[in-house]
Short mmCIF file of C-alpha atoms and ligand atoms in Angstrom, two decimals:
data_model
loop_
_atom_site.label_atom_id
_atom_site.label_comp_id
_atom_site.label_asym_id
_atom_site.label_seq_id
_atom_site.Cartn_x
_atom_site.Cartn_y
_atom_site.Cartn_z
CA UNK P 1 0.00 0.00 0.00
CA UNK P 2 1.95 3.62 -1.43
CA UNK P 3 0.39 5.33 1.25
CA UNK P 4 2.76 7.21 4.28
CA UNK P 5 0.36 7.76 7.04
CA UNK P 6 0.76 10.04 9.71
CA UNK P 7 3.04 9.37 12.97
CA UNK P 8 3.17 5.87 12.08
CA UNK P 9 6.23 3.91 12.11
CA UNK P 10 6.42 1.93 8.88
CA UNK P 11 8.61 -1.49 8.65
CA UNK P 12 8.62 -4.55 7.35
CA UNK P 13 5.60 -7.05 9.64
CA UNK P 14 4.17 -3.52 10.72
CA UNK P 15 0.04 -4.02 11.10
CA UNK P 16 -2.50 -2.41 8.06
CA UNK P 17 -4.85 -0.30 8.97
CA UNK P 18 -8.31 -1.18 8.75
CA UNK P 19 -10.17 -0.52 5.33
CA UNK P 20 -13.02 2.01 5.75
CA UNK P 21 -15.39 2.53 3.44
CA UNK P 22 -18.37 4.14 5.07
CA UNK P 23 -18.82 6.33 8.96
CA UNK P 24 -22.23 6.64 10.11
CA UNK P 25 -22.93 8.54 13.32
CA UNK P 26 -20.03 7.22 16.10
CA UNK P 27 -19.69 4.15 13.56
CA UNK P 28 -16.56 3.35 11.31
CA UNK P 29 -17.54 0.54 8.80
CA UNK P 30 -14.65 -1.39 7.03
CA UNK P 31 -14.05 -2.88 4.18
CA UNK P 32 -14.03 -6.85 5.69
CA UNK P 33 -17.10 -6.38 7.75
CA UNK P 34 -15.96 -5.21 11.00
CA UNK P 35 -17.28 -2.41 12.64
CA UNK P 36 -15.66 -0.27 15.36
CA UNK P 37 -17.19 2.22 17.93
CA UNK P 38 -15.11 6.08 17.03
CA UNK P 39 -14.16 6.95 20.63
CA UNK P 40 -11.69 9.77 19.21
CA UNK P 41 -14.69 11.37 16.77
CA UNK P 42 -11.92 11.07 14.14
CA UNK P 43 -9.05 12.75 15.74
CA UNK P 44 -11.24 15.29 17.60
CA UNK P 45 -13.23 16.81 14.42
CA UNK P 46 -16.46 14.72 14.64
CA UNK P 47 -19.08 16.77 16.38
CA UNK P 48 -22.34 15.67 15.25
CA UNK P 49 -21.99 12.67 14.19
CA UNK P 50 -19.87 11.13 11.16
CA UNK P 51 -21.67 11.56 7.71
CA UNK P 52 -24.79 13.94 9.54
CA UNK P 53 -27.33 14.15 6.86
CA UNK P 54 -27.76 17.99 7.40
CA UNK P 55 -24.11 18.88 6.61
CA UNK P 56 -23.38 16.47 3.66
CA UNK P 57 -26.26 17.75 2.37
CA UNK P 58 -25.31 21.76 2.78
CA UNK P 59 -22.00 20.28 1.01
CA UNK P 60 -23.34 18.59 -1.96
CA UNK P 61 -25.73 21.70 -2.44
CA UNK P 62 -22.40 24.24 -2.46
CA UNK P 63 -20.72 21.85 -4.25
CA UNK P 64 -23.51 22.54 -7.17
CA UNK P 65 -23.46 26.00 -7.06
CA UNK P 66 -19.73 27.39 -6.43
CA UNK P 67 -17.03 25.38 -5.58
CA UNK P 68 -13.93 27.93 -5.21
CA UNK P 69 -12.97 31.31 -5.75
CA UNK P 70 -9.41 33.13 -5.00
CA UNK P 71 -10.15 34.50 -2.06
CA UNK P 72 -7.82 37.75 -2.28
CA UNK P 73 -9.54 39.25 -5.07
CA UNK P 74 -13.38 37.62 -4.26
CA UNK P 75 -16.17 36.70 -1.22
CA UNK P 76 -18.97 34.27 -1.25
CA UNK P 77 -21.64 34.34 0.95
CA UNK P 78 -21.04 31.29 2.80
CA UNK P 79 -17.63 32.68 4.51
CA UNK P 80 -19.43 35.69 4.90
CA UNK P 81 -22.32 34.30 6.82
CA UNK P 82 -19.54 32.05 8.86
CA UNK P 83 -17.72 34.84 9.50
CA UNK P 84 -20.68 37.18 11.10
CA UNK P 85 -22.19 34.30 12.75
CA UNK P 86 -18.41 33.80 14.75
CA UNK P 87 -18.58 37.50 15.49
CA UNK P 88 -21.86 36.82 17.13
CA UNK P 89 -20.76 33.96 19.78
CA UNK P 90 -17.23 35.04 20.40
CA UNK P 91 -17.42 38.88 20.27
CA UNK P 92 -14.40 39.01 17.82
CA UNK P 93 -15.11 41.01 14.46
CA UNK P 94 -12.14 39.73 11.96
CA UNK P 95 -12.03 36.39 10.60
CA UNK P 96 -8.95 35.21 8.45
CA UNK P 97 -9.40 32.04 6.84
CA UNK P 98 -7.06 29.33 6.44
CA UNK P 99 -6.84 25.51 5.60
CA UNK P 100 -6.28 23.76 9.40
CA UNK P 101 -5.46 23.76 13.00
CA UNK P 102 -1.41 24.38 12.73
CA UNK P 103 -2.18 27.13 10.10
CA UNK P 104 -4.99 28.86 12.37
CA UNK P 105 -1.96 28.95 14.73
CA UNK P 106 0.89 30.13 12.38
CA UNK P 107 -1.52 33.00 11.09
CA UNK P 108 -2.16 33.88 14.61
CA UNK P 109 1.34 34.08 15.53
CA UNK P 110 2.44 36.02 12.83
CA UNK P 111 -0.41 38.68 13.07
CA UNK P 112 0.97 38.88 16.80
CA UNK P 113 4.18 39.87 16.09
CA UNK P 114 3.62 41.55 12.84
CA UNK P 115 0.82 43.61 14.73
CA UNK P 116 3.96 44.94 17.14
CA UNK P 117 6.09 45.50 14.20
CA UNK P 118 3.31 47.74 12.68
CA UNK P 119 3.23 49.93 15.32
CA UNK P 120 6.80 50.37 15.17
CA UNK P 121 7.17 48.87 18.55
CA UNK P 122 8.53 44.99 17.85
CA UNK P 123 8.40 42.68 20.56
CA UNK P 124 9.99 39.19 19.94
CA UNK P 125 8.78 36.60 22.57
CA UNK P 126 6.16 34.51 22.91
CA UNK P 127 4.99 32.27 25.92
CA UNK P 128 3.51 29.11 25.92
CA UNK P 129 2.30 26.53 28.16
CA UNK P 130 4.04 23.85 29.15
CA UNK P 131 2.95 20.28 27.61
CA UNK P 132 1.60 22.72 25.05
CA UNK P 133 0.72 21.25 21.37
CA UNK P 134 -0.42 23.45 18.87
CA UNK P 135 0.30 22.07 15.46
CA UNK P 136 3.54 20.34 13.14
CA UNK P 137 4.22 23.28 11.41
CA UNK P 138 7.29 25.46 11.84
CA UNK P 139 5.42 28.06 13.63
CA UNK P 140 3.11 25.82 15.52
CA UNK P 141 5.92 23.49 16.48
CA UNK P 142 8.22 25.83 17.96
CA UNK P 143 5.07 26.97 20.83
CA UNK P 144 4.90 23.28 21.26
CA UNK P 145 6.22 21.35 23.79
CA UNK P 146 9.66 20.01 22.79
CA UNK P 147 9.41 16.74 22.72
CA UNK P 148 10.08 13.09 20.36
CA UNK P 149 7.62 15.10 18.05
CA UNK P 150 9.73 18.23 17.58
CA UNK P 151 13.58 16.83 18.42
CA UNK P 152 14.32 15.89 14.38
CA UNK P 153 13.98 19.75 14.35
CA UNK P 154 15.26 21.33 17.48
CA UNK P 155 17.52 23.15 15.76
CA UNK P 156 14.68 25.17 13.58
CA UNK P 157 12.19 26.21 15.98
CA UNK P 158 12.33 29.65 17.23
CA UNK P 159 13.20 30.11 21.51
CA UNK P 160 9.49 30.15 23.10
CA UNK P 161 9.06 31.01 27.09
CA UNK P 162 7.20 27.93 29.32
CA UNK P 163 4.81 29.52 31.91
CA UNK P 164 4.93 26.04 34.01
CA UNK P 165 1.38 24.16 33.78
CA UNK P 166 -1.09 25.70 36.09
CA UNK P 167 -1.67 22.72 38.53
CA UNK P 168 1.52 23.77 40.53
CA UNK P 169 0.09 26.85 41.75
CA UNK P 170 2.97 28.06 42.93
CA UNK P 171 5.85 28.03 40.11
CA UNK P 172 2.60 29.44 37.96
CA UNK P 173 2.51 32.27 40.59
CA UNK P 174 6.26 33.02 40.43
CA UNK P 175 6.66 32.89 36.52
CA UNK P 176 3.81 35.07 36.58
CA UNK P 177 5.08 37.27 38.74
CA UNK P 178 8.94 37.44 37.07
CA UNK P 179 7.25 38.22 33.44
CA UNK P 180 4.33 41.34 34.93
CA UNK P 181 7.40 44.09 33.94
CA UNK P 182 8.26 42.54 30.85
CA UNK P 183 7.81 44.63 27.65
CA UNK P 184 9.13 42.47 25.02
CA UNK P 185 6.73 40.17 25.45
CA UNK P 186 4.28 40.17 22.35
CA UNK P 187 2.17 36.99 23.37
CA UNK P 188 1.13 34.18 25.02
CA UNK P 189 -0.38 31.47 23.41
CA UNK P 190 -2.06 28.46 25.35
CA UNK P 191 -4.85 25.77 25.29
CA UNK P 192 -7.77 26.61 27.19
CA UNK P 193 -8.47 24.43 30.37
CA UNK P 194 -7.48 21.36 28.20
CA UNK P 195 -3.85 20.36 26.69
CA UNK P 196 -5.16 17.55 24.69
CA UNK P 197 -2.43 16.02 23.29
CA UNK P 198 -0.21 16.18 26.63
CA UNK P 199 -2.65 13.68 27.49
CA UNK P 200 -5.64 15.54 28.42
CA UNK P 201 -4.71 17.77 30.71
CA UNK P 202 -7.73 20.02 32.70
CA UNK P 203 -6.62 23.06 34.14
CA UNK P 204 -8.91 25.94 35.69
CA UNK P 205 -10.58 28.98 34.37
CA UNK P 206 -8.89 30.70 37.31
CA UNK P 207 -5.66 30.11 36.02
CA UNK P 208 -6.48 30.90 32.34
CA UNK P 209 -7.71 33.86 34.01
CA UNK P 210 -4.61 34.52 36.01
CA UNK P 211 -2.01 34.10 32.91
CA UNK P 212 -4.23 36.35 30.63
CA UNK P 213 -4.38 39.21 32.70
CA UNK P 214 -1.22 39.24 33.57
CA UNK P 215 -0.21 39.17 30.25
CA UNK P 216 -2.11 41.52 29.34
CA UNK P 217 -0.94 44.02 31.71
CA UNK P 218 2.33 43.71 29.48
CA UNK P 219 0.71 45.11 26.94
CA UNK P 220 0.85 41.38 25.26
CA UNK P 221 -1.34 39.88 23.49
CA UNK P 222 -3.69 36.57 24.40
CA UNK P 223 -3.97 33.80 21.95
CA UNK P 224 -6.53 30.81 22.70
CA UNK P 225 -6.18 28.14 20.78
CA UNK P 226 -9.59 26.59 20.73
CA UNK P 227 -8.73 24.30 17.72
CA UNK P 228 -9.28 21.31 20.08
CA UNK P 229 -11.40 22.78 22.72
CA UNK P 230 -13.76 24.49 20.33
CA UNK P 231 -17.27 23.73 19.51
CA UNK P 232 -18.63 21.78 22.76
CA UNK P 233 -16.03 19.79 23.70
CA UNK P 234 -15.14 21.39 27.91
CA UNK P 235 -19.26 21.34 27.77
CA UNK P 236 -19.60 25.32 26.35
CA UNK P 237 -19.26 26.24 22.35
CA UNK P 238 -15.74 27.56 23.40
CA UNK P 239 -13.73 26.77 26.48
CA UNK P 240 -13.03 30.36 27.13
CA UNK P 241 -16.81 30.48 27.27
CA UNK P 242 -15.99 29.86 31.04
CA UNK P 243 -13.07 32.14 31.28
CA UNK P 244 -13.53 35.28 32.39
CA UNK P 245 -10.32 36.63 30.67
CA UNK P 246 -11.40 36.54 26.62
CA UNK P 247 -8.60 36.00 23.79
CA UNK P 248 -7.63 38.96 21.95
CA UNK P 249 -6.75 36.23 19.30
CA UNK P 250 -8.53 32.83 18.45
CA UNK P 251 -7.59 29.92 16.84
CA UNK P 252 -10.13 27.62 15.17
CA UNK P 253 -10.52 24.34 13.29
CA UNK P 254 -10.95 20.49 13.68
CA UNK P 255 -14.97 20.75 14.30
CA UNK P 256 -15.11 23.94 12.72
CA UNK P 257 -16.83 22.13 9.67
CA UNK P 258 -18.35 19.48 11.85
CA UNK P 259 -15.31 17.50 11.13
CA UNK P 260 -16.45 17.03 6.88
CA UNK P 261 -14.15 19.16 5.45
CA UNK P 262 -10.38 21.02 6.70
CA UNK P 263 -10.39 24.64 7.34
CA UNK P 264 -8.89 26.81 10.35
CA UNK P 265 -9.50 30.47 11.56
CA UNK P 266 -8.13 32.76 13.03
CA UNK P 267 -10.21 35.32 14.80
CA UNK P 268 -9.18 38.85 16.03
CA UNK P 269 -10.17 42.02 17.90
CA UNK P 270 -10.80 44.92 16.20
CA UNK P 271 -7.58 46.31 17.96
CA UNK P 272 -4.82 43.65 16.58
CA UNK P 273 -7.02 44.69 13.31
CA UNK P 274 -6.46 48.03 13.57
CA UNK P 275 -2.36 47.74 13.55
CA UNK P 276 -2.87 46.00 10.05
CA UNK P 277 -5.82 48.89 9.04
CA UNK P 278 -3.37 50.96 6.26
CA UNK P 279 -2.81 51.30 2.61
CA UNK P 280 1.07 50.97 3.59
CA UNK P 281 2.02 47.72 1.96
CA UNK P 282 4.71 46.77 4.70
CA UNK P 283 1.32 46.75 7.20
CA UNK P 284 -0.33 43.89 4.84
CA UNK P 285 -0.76 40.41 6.54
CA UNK P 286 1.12 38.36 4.02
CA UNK P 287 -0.52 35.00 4.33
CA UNK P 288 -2.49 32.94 2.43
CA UNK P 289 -3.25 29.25 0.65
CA UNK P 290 -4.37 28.15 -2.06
CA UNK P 291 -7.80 26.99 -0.68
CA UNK P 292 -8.03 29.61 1.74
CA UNK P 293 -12.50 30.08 2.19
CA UNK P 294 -13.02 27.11 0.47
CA UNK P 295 -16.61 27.59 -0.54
CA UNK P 296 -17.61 23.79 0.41
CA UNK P 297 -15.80 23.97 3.50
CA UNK P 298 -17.65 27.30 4.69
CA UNK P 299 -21.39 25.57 3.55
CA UNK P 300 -19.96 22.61 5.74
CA UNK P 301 -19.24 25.21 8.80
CA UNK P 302 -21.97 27.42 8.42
CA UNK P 303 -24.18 24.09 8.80
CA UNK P 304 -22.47 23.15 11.83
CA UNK P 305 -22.92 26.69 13.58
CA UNK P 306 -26.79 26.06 12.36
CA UNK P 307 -26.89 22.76 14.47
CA UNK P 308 -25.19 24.52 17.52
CA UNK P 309 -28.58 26.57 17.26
CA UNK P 310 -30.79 23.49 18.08
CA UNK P 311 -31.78 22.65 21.71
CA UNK P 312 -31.42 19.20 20.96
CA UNK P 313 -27.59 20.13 20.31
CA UNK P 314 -27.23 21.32 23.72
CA UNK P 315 -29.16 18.96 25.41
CA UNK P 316 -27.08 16.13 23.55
CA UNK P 317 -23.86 17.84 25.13
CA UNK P 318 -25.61 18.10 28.46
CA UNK P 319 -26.55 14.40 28.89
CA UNK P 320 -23.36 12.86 27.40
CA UNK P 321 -21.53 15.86 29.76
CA UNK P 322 -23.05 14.16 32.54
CA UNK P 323 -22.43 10.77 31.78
CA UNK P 324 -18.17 11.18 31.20
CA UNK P 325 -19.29 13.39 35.05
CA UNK P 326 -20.67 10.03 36.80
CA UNK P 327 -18.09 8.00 35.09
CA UNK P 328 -15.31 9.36 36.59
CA UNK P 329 -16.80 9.96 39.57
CA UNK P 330 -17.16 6.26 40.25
CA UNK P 331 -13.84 5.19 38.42
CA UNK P 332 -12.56 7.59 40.88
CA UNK P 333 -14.28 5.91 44.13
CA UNK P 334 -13.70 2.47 42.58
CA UNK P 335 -10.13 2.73 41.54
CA UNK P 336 -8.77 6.13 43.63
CA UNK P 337 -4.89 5.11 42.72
CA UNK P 338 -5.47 5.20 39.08
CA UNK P 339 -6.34 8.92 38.00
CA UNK P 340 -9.13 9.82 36.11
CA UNK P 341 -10.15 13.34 34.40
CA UNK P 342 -13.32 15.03 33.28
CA UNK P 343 -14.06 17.94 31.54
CA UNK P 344 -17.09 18.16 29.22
CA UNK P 345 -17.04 15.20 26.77
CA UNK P 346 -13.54 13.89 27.41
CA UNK P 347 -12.71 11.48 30.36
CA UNK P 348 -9.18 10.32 30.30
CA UNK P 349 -7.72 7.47 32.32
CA UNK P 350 -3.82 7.61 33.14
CA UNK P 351 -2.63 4.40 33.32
CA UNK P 352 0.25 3.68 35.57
CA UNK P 353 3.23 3.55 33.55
CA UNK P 354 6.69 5.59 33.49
CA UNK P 355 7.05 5.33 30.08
CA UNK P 356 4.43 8.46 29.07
CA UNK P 357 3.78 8.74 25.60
CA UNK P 358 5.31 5.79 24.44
CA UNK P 359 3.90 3.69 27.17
CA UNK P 360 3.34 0.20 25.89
CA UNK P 361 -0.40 0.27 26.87
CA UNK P 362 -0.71 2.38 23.64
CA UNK P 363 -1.03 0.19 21.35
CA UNK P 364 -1.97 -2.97 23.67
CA UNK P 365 -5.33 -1.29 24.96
CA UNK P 366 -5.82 0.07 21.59
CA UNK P 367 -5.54 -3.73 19.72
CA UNK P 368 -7.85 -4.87 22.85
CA UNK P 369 -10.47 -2.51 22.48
CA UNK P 370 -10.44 -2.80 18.69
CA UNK P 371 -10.96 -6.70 19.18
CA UNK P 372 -14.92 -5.27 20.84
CA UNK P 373 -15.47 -3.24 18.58
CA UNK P 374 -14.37 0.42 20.06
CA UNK P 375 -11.93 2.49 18.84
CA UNK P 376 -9.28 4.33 21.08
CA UNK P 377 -6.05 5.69 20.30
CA UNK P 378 -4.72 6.24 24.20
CA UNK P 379 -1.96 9.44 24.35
CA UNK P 380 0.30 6.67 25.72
CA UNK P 381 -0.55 5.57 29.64
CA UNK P 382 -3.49 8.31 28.88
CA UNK P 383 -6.74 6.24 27.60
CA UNK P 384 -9.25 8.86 27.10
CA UNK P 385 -12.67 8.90 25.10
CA UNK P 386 -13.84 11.96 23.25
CA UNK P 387 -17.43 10.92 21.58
CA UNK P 388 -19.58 12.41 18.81
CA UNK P 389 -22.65 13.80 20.18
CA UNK P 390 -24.50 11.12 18.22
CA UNK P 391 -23.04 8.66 20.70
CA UNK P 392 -25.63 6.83 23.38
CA UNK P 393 -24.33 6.73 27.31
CA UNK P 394 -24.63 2.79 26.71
CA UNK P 395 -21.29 3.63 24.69
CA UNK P 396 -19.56 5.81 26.91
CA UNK P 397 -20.30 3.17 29.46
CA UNK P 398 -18.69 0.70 27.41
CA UNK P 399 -15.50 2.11 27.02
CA UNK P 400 -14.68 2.01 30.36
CA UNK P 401 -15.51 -1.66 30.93
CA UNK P 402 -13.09 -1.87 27.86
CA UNK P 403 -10.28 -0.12 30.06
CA UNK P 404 -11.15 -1.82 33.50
CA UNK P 405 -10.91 -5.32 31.66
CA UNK P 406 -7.87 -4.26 29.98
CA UNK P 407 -6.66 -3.18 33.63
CA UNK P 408 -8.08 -6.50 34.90
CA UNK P 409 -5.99 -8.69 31.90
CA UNK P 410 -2.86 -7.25 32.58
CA UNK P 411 -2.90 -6.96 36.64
CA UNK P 412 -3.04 -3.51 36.68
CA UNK P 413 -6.62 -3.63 38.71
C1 LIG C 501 -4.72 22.46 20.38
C2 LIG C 501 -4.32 22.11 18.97
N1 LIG C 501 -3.85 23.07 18.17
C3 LIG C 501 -3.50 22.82 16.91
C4 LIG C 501 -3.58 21.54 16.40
C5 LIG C 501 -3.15 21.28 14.98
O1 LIG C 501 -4.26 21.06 14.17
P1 LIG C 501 -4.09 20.32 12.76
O2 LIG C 501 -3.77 18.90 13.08
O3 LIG C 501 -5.43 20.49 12.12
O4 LIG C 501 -3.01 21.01 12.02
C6 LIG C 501 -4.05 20.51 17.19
C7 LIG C 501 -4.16 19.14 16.68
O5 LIG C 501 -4.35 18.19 17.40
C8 LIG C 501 -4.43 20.79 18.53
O6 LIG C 501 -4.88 19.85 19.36
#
């Protein structure tokens, strides 16, 4: 099979993936018959379900009517409408589209330093988070955690800050503290409440809080990036939803289109706008791609910000909410030594093991859960589900029967 596939190791006796030929709601079909369960919702993009009626149908309609247009020189009304309805629910008037979630993050840190550099005034760090991930690009990489993933290119990625993660109060208090006279700080950049790929990591809204404002004081800028956490996934539309402190900058993709169709954004105030507001050519953003707006992609997102206008929606994220809730709850009563974490539709089990990300239960629980039909793809020692909202409770349920008689098998329990 010709095909490379992403972060997989390819040698000689190394497993084929599965075949699949159709997705139905949480459901992957395949080729010789089996049928698996999609406890990732297709590396976090699923929302509504996989092949929802409503958006392959706003798809096939676009597809019909206009496909594509250069997106420098022309609009549509689909990005248009996209665009105003994301001004609506996240108070932020610009929208600049792009094609995914490491672009949504390279556009926004280039418009943060280039917005410093406009006003004469260039500041040249940026902070992260630690455990951070935020794309494989350059860019993205670089405010990334440095880790297996990045250390083939060490030697490329620009010198990034690390505010320590916000569960150790007080080294988050200090770093805060050592940066609140800073002036060549030009942003921070972080995942709201959840680092997903660190292995689903919760953190609160007081400490999103805490970094932002203090940030801000600099005169920095804030950058969520909600490319993960957007559209329901901590439980609200956006995770910064329960933040008090709101992103001057916002990254967006992943379920953007209801997980159909690739496209990222990048949102901004009308104050980073306003450095780039000038007929001066050296004050133009210069970014762009090829399918930047896609018109197919926008039908697909505008019909996913139509579903997140349906009670049912809501009440969907509500109940399953409140399943992953009891869940860990009881994992947590049943099993207090092995930790468990809930926020909104993800629960994530860590595993004992030293080995982190390239813990051996990685691929063990994921063969084992495959065998009964469920798909997971633990972050190492982290086994974690993330469902569809067309996903029952009976299937939440299952997954962690999956994990405790994994646990069970191997003596872990
Ligand atoms: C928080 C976050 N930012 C950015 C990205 C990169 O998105 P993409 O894979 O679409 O480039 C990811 C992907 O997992 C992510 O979780």
């Amino acid at each position: 099979m010709p095909i490379w596939r992403p972060y997989t190791p390819h040698y000689e006796g190394a497993p084929l993936p599965p075949n699949i030929v159709r997705a139905q709601g949480s459901y992957l079909y395949a080729a010789d018959g089996r049928v698996f369960w999609d406890g990732v919702s297709a590396w976090w993009v699923t929302i509504h379900g996989h092949s929802h009626p409503y958006i392959a149908e706003a798809i096939a309609h676009q597809a019909r009517i206009l496909d594509q247009v250069l997106f420098a020189d022309f609009t549509h009304p689909k990005a248009e409408a996209v665009a105003e309805e994301l001004n609506r629910l996240t108070g932020l008037p610009w929208v600049f589209f792009s094609d995914d979630g490491s672009t949504a993050v390279e556009v926004a840190l280039k418009v943060a330093l280039q917005y410093f550099r406009n006003q004469g005034q260039p500041r040249h760090r940026i902070l992260a988070l630690e455990g951070a991930y935020h794309g494989d690009t350059f860019g993205a990489m670089s405010v990334s955690a440095r880790t297996t993933f990045t250390e083939a290119f060490s030697d490329y990625l620009f010198e990034v800050e690390w505010l320590p993660f916000p569960t150790d109060e007080d080294a988050l208090e200090a770093a805060l503290h050592s940066i609140s006279s800073r002036q060549d700080i030009a942003a921070f950049i972080g995942e709201p409440l959840l680092q997903g790929t660190a292995g689903m990591r919760v953190y609160s809204s007081r400490h999103w809080d805490a970094i932002a404002r203090t940030v801000r004081a600099t005169g920095a800028l804030v950058i969520a990036d909600e490319v993960f956490t957007g559209f329901g996934r901590t439980g609200t539309l956006f995770a910064t939803d329960q933040c008090q402190e709101k992103p001057d900058i916002l990254c967006l993709s992943k379920g953007l289109t209801g997980g159909f169709l690739p496209m990222g954004l990048t949102l901004t105030s009308e104050k980073v706008f306003s450095a780039f507001y000038s007929a001066q050519r050296e004050k133009v953003l210069y970014h762009g791609h090829s399918y930047t707006g896609n018109a197919i992609a926008s039908a697909a997102a505008l019909a996913n910000l139509e579903l997140w206008r349906l009670d049912e929606t809501w009440q969907q994220l509500r109940r399953l909410t409140h399943v992953q809730m009891e869940l860990a709850q009881q994992w947590q009563v049943q099993y207090p030594h092995i930790p468990v974490r809930q926020i909104g539709l993800v629960l994530a089990i860590e595993l004992p093991d030293e080995e982190g990300y390239f813990s051996a239960h990685r691929t063990a629980l994921k063969a084992y859960a495959m065998e009964r039909g469920v798909f997971l793809r633990p972050l190492g020692n982290v086994a974690y589900s993330l469902p569809a909202l067309s996903s029952q409770p009976s299937e939440l349920r299952r997954v962690v029967e999956i994990i405790e008689s994994y646990l069970a098998k191997v003596g872990l329990k």
